[in-house]
Coordinates of C-alpha atoms and ligand atoms in Angstrom, one line a residue:
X133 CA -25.2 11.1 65.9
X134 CA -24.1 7.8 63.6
X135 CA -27.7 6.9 63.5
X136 CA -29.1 10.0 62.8
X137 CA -26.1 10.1 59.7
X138 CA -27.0 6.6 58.8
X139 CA -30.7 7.9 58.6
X140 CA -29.7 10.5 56.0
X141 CA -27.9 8.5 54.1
X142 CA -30.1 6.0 53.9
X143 CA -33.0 8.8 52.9
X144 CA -31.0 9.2 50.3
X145 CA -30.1 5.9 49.1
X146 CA -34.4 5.6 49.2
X147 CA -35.0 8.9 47.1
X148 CA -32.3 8.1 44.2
X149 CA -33.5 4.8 43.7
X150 CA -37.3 5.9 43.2
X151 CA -35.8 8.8 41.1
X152 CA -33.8 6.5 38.7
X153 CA -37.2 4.2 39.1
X154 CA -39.1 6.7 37.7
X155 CA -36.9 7.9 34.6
X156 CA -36.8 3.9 33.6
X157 CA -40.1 4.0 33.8
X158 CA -40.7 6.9 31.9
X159 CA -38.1 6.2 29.0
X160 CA -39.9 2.4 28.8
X161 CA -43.5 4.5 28.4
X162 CA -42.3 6.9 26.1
X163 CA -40.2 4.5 23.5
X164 CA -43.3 2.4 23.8
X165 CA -45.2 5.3 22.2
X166 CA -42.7 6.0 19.4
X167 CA -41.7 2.1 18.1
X168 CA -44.6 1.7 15.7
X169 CA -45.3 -2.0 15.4
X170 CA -45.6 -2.0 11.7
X171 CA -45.0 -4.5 9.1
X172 CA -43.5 -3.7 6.0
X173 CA -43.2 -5.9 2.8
X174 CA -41.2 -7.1 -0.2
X175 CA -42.5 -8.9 -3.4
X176 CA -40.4 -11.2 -5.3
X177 CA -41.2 -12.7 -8.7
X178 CA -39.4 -16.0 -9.0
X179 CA -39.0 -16.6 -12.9
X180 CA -38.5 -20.5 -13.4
X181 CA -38.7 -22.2 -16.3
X182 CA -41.0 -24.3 -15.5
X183 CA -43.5 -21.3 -13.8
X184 CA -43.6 -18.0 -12.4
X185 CA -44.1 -17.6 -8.4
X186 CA -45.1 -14.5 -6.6
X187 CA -43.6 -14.7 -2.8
X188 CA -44.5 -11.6 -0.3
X189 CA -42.8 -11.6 2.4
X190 CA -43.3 -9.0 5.6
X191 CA -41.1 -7.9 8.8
X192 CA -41.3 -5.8 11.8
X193 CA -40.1 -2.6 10.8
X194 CA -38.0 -1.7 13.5
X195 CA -36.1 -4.7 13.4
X196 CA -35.3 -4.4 9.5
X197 CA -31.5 -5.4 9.7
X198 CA -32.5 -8.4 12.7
X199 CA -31.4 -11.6 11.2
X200 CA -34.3 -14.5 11.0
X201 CA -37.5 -11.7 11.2
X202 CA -38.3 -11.9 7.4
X203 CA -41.2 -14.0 7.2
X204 CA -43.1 -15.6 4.0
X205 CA -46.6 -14.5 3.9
X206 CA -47.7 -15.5 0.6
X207 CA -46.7 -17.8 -2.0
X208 CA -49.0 -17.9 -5.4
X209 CA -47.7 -20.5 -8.2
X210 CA -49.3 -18.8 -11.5
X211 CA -50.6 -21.4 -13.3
X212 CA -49.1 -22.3 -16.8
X213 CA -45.5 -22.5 -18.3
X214 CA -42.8 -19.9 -17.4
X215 CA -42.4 -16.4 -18.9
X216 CA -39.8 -18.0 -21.3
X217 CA -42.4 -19.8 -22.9
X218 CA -44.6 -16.9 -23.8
X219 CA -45.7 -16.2 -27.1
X220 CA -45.1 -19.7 -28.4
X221 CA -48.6 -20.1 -27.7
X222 CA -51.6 -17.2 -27.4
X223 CA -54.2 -19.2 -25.7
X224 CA -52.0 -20.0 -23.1
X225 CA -50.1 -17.2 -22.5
X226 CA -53.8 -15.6 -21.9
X227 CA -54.5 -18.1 -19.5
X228 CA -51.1 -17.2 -18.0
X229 CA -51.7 -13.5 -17.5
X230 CA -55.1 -14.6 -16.0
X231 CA -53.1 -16.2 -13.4
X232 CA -50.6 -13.6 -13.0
X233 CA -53.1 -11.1 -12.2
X234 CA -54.7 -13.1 -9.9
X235 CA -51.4 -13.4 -8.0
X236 CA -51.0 -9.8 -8.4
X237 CA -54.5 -8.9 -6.8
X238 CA -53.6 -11.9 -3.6
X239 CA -50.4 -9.8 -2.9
X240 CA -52.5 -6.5 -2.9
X241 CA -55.1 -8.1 -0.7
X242 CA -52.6 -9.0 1.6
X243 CA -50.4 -5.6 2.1
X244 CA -51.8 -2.1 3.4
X245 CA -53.2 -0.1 0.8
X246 CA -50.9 2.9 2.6
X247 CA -47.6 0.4 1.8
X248 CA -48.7 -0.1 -1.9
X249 CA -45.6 2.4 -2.8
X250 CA -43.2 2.0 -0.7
X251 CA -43.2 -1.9 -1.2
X252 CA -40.4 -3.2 -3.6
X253 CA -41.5 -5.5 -5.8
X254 CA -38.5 -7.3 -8.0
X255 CA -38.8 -10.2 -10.9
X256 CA -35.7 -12.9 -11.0
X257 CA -35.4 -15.2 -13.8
X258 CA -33.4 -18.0 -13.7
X259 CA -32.5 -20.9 -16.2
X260 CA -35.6 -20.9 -18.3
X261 CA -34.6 -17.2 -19.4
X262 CA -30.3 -18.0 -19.7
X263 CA -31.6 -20.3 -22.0
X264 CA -33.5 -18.7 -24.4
X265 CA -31.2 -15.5 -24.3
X266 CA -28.1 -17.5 -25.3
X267 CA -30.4 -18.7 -28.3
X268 CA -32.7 -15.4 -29.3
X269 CA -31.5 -13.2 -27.3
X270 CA -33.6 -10.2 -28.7
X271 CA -36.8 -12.4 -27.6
X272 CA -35.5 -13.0 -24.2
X273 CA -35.3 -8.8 -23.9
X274 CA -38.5 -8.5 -25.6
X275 CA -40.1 -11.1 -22.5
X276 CA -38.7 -9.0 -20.2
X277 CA -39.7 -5.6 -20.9
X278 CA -43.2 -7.0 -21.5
X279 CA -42.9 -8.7 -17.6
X280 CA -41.6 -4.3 -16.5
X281 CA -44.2 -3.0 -18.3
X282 CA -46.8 -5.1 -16.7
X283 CA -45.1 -4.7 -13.2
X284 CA -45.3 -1.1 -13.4
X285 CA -48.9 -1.2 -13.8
X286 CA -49.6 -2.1 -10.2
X287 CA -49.1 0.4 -7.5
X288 CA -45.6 -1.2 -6.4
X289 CA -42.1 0.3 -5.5
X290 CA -40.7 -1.5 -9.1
X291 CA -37.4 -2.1 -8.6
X292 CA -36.5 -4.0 -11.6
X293 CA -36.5 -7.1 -13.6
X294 CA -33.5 -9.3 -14.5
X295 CA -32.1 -13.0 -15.4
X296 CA -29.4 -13.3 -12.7
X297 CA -26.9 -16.2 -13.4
X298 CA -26.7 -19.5 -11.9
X299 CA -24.0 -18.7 -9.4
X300 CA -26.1 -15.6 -7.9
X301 CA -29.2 -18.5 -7.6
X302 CA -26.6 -21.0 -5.9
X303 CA -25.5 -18.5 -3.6
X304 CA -28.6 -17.1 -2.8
X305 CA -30.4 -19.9 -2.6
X306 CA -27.7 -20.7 0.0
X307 CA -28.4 -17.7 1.5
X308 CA -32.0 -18.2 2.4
X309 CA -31.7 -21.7 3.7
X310 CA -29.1 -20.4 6.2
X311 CA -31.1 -17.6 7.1
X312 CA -34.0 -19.1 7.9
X313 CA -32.6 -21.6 9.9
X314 CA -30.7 -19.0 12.0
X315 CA -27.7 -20.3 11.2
X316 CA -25.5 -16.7 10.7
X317 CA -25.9 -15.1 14.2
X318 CA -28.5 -15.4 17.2
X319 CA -28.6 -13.4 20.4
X320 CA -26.5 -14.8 23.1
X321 CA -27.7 -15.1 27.3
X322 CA -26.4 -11.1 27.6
X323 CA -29.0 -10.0 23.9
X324 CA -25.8 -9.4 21.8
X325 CA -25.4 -11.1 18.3
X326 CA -23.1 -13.5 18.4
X327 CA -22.2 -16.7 15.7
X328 CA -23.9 -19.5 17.1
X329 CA -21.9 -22.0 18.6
X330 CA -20.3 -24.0 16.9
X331 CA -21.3 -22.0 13.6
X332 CA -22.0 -24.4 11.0
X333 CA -23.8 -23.6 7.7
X334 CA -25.4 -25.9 5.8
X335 CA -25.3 -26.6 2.1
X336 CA -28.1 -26.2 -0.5
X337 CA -29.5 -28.5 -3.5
X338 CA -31.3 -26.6 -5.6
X339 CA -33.1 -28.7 -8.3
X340 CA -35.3 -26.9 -10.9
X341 CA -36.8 -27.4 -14.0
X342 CA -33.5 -26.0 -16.2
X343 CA -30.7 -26.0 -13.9
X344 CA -29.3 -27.4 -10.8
X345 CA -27.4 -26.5 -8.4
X346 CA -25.0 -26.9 -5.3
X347 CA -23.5 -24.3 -2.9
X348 CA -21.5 -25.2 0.3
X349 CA -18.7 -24.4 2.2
X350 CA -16.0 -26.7 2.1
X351 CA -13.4 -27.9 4.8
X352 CA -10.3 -26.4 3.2
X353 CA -9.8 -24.4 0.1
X354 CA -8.6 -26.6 -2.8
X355 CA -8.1 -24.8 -5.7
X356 CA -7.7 -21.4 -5.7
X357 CA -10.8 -19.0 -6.7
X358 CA -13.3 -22.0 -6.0
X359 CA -15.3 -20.4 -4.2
X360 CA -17.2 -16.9 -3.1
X361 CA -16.4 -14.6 -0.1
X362 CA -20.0 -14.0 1.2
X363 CA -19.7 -11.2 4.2
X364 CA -22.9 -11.4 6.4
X365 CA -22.5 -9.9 9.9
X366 CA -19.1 -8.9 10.2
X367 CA -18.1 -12.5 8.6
X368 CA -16.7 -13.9 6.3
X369 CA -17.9 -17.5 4.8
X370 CA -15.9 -19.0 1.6
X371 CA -19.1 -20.4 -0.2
X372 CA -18.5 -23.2 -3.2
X373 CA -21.0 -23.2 -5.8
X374 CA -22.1 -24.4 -9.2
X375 CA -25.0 -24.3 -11.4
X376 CA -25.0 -26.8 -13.7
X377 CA -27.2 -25.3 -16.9
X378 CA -29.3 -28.7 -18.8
X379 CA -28.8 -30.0 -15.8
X380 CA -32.5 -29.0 -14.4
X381 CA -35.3 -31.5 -14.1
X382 CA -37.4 -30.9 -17.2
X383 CA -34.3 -30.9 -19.4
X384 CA -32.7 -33.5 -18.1
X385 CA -35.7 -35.6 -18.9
X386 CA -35.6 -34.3 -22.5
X387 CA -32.2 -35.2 -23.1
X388 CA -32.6 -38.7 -22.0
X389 CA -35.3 -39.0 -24.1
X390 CA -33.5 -37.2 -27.2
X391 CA -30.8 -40.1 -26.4
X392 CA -33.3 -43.0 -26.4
X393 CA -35.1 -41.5 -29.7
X394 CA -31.5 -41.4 -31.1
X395 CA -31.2 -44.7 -30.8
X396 CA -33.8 -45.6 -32.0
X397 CA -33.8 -44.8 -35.3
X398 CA -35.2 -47.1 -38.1
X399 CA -38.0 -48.3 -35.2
X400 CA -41.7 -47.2 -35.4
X401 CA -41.4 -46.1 -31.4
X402 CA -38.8 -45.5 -28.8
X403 CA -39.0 -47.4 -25.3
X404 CA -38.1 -45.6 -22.3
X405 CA -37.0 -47.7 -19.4
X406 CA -37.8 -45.1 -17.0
X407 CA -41.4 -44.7 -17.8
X408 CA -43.9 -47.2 -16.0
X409 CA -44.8 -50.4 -18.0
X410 CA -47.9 -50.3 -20.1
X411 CA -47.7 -46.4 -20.2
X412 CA -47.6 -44.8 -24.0
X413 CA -47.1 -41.4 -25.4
X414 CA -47.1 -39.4 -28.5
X415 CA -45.1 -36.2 -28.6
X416 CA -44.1 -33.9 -31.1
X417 CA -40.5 -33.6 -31.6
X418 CA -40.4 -30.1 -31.3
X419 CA -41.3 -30.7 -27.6
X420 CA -38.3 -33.0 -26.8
X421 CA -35.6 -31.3 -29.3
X422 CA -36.8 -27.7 -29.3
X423 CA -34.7 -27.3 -26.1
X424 CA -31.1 -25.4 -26.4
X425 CA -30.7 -28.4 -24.0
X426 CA -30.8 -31.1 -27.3
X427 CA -30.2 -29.3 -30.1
X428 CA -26.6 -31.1 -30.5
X429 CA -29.0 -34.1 -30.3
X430 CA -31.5 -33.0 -33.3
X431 CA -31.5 -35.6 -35.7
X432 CA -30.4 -34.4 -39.4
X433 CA -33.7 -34.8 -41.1
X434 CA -35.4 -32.8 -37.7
X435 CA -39.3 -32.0 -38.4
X436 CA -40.6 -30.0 -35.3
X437 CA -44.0 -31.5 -36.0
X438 CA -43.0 -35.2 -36.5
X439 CA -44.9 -37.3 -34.0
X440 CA -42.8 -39.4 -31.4
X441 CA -44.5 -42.3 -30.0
X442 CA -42.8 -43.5 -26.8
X443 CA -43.3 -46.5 -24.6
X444 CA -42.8 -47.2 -21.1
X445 CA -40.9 -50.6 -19.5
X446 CA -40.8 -50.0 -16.3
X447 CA -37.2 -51.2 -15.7
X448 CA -34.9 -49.8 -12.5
X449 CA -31.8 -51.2 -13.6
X450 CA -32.0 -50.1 -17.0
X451 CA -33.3 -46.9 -15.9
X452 CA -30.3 -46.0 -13.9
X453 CA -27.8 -46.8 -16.2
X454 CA -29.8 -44.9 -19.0
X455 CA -29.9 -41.7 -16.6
X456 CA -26.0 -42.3 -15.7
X457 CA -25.2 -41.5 -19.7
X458 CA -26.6 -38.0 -19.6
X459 CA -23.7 -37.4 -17.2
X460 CA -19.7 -36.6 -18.6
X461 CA -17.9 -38.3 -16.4
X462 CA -14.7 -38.6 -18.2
X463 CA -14.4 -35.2 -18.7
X464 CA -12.3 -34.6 -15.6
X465 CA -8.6 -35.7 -16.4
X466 CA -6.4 -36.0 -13.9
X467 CA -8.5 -34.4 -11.3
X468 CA -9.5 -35.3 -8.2
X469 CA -12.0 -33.5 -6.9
X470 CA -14.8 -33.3 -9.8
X471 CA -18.4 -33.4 -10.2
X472 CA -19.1 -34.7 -13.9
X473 CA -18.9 -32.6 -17.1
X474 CA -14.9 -31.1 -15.8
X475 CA -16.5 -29.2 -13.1
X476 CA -14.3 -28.8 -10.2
X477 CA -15.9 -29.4 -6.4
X478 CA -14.2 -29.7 -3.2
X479 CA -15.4 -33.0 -1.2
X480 CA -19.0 -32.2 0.6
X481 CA -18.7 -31.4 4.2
X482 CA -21.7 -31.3 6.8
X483 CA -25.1 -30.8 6.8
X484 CA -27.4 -30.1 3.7
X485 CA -30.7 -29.1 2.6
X486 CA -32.6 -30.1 -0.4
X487 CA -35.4 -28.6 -1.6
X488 CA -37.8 -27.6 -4.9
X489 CA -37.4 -30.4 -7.1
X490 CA -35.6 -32.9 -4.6
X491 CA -38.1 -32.2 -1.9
X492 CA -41.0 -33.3 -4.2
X493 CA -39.3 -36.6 -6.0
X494 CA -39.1 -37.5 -2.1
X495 CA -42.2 -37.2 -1.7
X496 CA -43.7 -38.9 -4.6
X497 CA -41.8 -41.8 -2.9
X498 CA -43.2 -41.1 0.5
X499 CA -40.0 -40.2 1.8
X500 CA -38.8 -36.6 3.8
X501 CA -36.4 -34.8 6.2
X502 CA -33.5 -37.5 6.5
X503 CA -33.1 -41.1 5.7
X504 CA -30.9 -43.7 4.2
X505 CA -29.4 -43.9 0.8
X506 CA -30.7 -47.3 1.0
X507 CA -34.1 -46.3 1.5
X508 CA -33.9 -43.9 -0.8
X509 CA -32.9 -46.9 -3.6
X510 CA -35.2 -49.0 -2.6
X511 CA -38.1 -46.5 -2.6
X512 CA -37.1 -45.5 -5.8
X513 CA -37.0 -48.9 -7.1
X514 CA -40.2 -50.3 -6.0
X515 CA -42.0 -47.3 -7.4
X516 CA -40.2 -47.9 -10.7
X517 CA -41.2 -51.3 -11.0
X518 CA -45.3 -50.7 -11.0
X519 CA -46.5 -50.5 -13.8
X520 CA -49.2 -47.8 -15.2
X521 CA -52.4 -49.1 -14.0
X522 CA -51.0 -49.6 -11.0
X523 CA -49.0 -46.5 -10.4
X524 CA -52.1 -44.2 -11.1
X525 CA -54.5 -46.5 -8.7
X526 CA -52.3 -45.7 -6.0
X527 CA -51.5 -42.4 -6.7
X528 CA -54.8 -41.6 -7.7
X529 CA -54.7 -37.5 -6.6
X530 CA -51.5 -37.2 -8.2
X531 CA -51.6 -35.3 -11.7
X532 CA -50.5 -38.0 -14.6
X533 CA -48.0 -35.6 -16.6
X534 CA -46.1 -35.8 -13.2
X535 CA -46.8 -39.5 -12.2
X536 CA -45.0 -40.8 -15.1
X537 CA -41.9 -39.0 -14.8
X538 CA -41.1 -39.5 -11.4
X539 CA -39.2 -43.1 -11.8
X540 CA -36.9 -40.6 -13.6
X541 CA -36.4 -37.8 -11.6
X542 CA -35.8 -40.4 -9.1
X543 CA -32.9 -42.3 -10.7
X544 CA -31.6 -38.8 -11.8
X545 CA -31.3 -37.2 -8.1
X546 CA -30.0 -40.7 -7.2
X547 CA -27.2 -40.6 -10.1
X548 CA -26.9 -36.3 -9.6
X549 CA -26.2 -37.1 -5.6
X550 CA -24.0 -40.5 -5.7
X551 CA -22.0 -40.2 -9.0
X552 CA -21.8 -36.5 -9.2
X553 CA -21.9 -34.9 -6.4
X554 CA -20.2 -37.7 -4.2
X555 CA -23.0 -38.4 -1.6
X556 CA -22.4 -42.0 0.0
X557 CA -23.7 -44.3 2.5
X558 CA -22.6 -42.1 5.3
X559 CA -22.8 -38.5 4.3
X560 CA -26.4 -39.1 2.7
X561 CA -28.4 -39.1 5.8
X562 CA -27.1 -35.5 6.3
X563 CA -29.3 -34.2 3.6
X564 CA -32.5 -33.1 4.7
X565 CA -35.3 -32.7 2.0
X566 CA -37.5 -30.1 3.0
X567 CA -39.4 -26.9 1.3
X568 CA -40.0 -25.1 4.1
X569 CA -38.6 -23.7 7.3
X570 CA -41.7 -22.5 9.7
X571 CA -43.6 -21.9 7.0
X572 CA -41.2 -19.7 4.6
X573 CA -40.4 -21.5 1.6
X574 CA -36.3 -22.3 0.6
X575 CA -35.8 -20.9 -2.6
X576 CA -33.3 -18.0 -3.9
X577 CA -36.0 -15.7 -3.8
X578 CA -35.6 -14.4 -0.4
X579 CA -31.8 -14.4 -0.2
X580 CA -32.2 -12.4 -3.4
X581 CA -34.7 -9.6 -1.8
X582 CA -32.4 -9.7 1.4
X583 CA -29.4 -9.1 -0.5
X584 CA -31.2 -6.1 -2.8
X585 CA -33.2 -4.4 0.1
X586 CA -29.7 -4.4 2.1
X587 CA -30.8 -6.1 4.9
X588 CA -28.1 -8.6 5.7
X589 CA -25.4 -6.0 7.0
X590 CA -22.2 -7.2 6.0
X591 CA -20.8 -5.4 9.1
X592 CA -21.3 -6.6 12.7
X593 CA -21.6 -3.3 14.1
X594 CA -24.5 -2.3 12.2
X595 CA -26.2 -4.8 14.1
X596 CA -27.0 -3.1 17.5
X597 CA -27.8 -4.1 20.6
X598 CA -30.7 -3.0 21.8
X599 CA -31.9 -1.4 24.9
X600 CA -34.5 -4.7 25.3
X601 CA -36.9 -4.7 28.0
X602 CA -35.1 -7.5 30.0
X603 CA -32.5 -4.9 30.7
X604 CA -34.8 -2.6 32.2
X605 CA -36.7 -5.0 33.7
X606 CA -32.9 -6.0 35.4
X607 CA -32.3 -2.4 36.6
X608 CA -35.7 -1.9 38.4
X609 CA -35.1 -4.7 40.2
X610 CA -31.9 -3.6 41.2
X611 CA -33.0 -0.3 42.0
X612 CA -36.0 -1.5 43.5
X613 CA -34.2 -3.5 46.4
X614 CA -32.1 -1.0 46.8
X615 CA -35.5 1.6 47.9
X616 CA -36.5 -1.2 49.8
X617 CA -33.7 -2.1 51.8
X618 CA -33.4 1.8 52.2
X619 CA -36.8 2.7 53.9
X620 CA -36.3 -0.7 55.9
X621 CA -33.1 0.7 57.0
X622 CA -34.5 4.4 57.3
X623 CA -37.6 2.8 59.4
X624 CA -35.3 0.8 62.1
X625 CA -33.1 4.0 62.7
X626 CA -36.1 6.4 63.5
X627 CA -37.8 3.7 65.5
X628 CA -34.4 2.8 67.1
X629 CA -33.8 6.7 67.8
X630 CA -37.3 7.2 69.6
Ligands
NAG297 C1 -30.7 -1.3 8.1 O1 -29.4 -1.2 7.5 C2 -29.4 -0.4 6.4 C3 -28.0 -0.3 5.8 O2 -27.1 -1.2 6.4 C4 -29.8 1.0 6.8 O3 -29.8 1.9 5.7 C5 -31.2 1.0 7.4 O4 -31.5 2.3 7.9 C6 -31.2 0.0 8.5 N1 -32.6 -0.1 9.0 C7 -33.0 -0.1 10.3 C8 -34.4 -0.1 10.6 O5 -32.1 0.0 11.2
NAG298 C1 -49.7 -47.0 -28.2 O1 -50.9 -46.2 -28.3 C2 -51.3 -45.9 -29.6 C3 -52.6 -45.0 -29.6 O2 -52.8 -44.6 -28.3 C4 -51.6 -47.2 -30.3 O3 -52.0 -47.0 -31.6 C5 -50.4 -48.1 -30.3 O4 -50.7 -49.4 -30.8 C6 -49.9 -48.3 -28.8 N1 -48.7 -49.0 -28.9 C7 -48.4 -50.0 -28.1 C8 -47.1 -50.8 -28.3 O5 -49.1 -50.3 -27.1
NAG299 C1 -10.2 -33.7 -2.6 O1 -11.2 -34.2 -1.7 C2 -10.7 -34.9 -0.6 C3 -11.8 -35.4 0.3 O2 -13.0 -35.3 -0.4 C4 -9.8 -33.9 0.2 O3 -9.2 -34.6 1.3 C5 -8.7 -33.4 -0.7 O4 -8.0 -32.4 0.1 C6 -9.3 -32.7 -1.9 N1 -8.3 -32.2 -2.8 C7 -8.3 -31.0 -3.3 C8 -7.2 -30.7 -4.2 O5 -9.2 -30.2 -3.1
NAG300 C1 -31.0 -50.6 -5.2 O1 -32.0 -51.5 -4.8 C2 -32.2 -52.6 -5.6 C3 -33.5 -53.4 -5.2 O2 -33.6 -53.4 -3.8 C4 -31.0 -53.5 -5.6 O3 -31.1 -54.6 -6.4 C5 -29.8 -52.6 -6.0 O4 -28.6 -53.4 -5.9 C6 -29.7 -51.4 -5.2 N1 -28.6 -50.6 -5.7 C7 -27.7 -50.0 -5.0 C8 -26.6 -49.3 -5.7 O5 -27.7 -50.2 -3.8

């Protein structure tokens, strides 16, 4: 009689485990069939000063609001100045659309025809553009509803074009570096999304060719209002940053030089410590005090066309110093925490990146990912004491309008890091300089198309946890050792009842 109960029971057990086998089965087969496994896309027009870049970038649709799935796919530099420069030449600027267009006609090659509408596509300019519209601002408008115009033209989802300011570049520039390295949530052992352990960001250097800038979280607040509240995720980070405008590569070049012309004055050339020895240049004023960046610098008795010849020395030391008088540093009184120029900053804390211009000073000096500041010096002085000749015979694939000026931009990170920011000996080696992250680029851009398409949610519960297949693959396990020990059970009570 117990057997013959145990039997039942055990028939039981067998035929509700290969039921519930059966629906997980079928609910795996039939979401199979309704996930589609496409792609979608995103276009974003990164408006520097010094160039235009198109980035496309793709996920998996159906995992839109997953952090870390937003992959680069294509990045095209369009070749000649950027879109602040046009119509101050017409030979170039049509060698500029050129380019542009076939940047355009890469990104259309690359996305499904079917996709063409219901991709966004959004322009960002940056320092180039802040520039000239503090200046003219009616050309600055006039550049940009030329740039919608010819954005419309292509079979895009135009969103819009805009010059965002330099703390929306610090903090999505911040933004993207964190992201990509997975540094606001990951799934834990049990699939939910969870802050890593330990959660550290890291902090972003941003160097281009008008403005630089900095954006990290620091230890404590320090002054009130300091910094940002980003929400990402259900949390809150307190982001510091500042963009400092002049402060770019390009310009900062052309206000050292505005200095040394300065000084100059009454002499048939100027010398510039920080170009190699032996190397000579002519350049029209206009080029070097044509900037918003010098005008305070233009000489009283400024002709645009007036030709500037300047010669190189070659000399570190002198170098350094020069660079160091581009920078305020008096202008903090009684402050303690300050960059240069009265800007206040909270002490650096933890780990940072470096990227666009930093990244490729570094390189010029063979020099990546994480070293010494001592390296960094000495790299930086040994390429600053070769001289012409001998700087383009061992750099021969490098282009010369770039050669020359990198024993600048590498006393000018040097003095932008050490005396401004506050790098030392030990916090240095915590910068990493690097322009990529598994092949996406760091730059603002895709912070900026994350932020715009909504696809950082600021709230933790949007981000669900899904039904993934190591859960069902868990359950008809379970359920499958349950059937099994079941019949086993079922076939010892019929043979034991015999
Ligand atoms: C992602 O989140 C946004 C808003 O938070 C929502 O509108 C969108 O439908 C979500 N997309 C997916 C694929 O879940
Ligand atoms: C610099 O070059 C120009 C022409 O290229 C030449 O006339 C001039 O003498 C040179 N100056 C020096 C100091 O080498
Ligand atoms: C200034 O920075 C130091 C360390 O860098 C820090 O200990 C101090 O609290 C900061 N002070 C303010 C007012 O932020
Ligand atoms: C940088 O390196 C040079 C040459 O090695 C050295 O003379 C100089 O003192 C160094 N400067 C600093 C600040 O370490």
């Amino acid at each position: 009689m117990a057997s013959k109960l145990a039997a039942v029971i055990a028939a039981f057990f067998l035929l509700a485990s290969l039921a519930v086998i059966i629906t997980v089965a079928v609910i795996q087969i039939h979401k199979k069939s309704y996930v589609s496994p496409g792609l979608k896309y995103g276009i974003v027009l990164d408006a520097g000063s010094s160039r235009t870049t198109v980035y496309v970038y793709q996920w998996p649709a159906e995992k839109e609001n997953n952090t870390g799935v937003v992959n680069q796919t294509l990045r095209c530099d369009v070749q000649g100045p950027g879109i602040s420069s046009f119509g101050l030449d017409n030979k170039q600027d049509e060698k500029t659309w050129n380019s542009f267009n076939d940047c355009m006609n890469k990104t259309k090659g690359i996305i499904p025809t079917v996709q063409y509408n219901v991709t966004p596509i959004y322009l960002g300019a940056t320092a180039g553009m802040r520039l000239l519209r503090s200046e003219y601002e009616t050309a600055a408008s006039s550049i940009l509803s030329t740039m919608q115009k010819y954005l419309q033209s292509w079979p895009f989802d135009f969103k819009g074009v805009s010059i965002i300011t330099g703390q929306e570049e610090g903090i999505y520039g911040w933004i993207t570096a964190n992201y990509l390295m997975g540094n606001f949530v990951e799934k834990n052992l049990w699939n939910s999304w969870v802050r890593p352990h330990g959660a550290e960001t890291t902090g972003s250097l941003d160097l281009g060719g008008a403005s630089t800038q900095i954006a990290f979280t620091p230890e404590e607040d320090g002054k009130p209002n300091s910094t940002i509240a980003v929400v990402m995720y259900g949390y809150e980070y307190q982001v510091y940053t500042h963009s400092f405008q002049c402060y770019g590569r390009d310009e900062a070049e052309k206000r050292l030089l505005a200095a040394l012309v300065q000084r100059s004055s009454g002499k048939p050339y100027a010398e510039n410590p920080c170009y190699p020895q032996y190397f000579n240049t002519t350049v029209n004023a206009k080029y070097i005090f044509g900037s918003q960046c010098t005008a305070a610098q233009r000489p009283a008795d400024y002709n645009p066309d007036q030709q500037l010849i300047i010669l190189g020395t070659g000399d570190p030391a002198l170098c350094r110093k020069e660079v160091l008088s581009i920078f305020d540093f008096t202008a903090c009184p009684g402050e303690q925490n300050c960059s240069f120029d009265g800007v206040y900053q909270p002490g650096i804390t933890g780990k940072f990146v470096a990227y666009s211009g930093f990244y490729y000073t570094a390189v010029a000096l063979n020099l990546r990912g994480s070293f010494q500041l001592d390296t960094f010096n000495s790299s930086s002085w040994s390429f600053c004491s070769q001289d012409w000749p001998k700087l383009q015979e061992m750099h021969s694939s490098v282009k010369k309008s770039y050669l020359k000026s990198y024993c600048f931009s590498a006393n000018y990170i040097y003095s932008l890091l050490v005396n401004g920011y506050k790098f030392d000996a030990q916090s240095w080696p915590q910068i990493s300089f690097q322009i990529e992250v598994d092949n996406s680029s760091i730059a603002w851009s895709l912070g900026y198309m994350l932020n715009l398409t909504n696809m950082i949610p600021s709230e933790a519960y949007l981000v669900k946890l899904p039904m993934t297949s190591s859960v069902f693959a868990g359950l008809l396990f379970m359920f499958s050792a349950l059937a099994i020990l079941s019949l086993m059970f079922l076939i010892i009570s019929v043979v034991r009842s015999c």
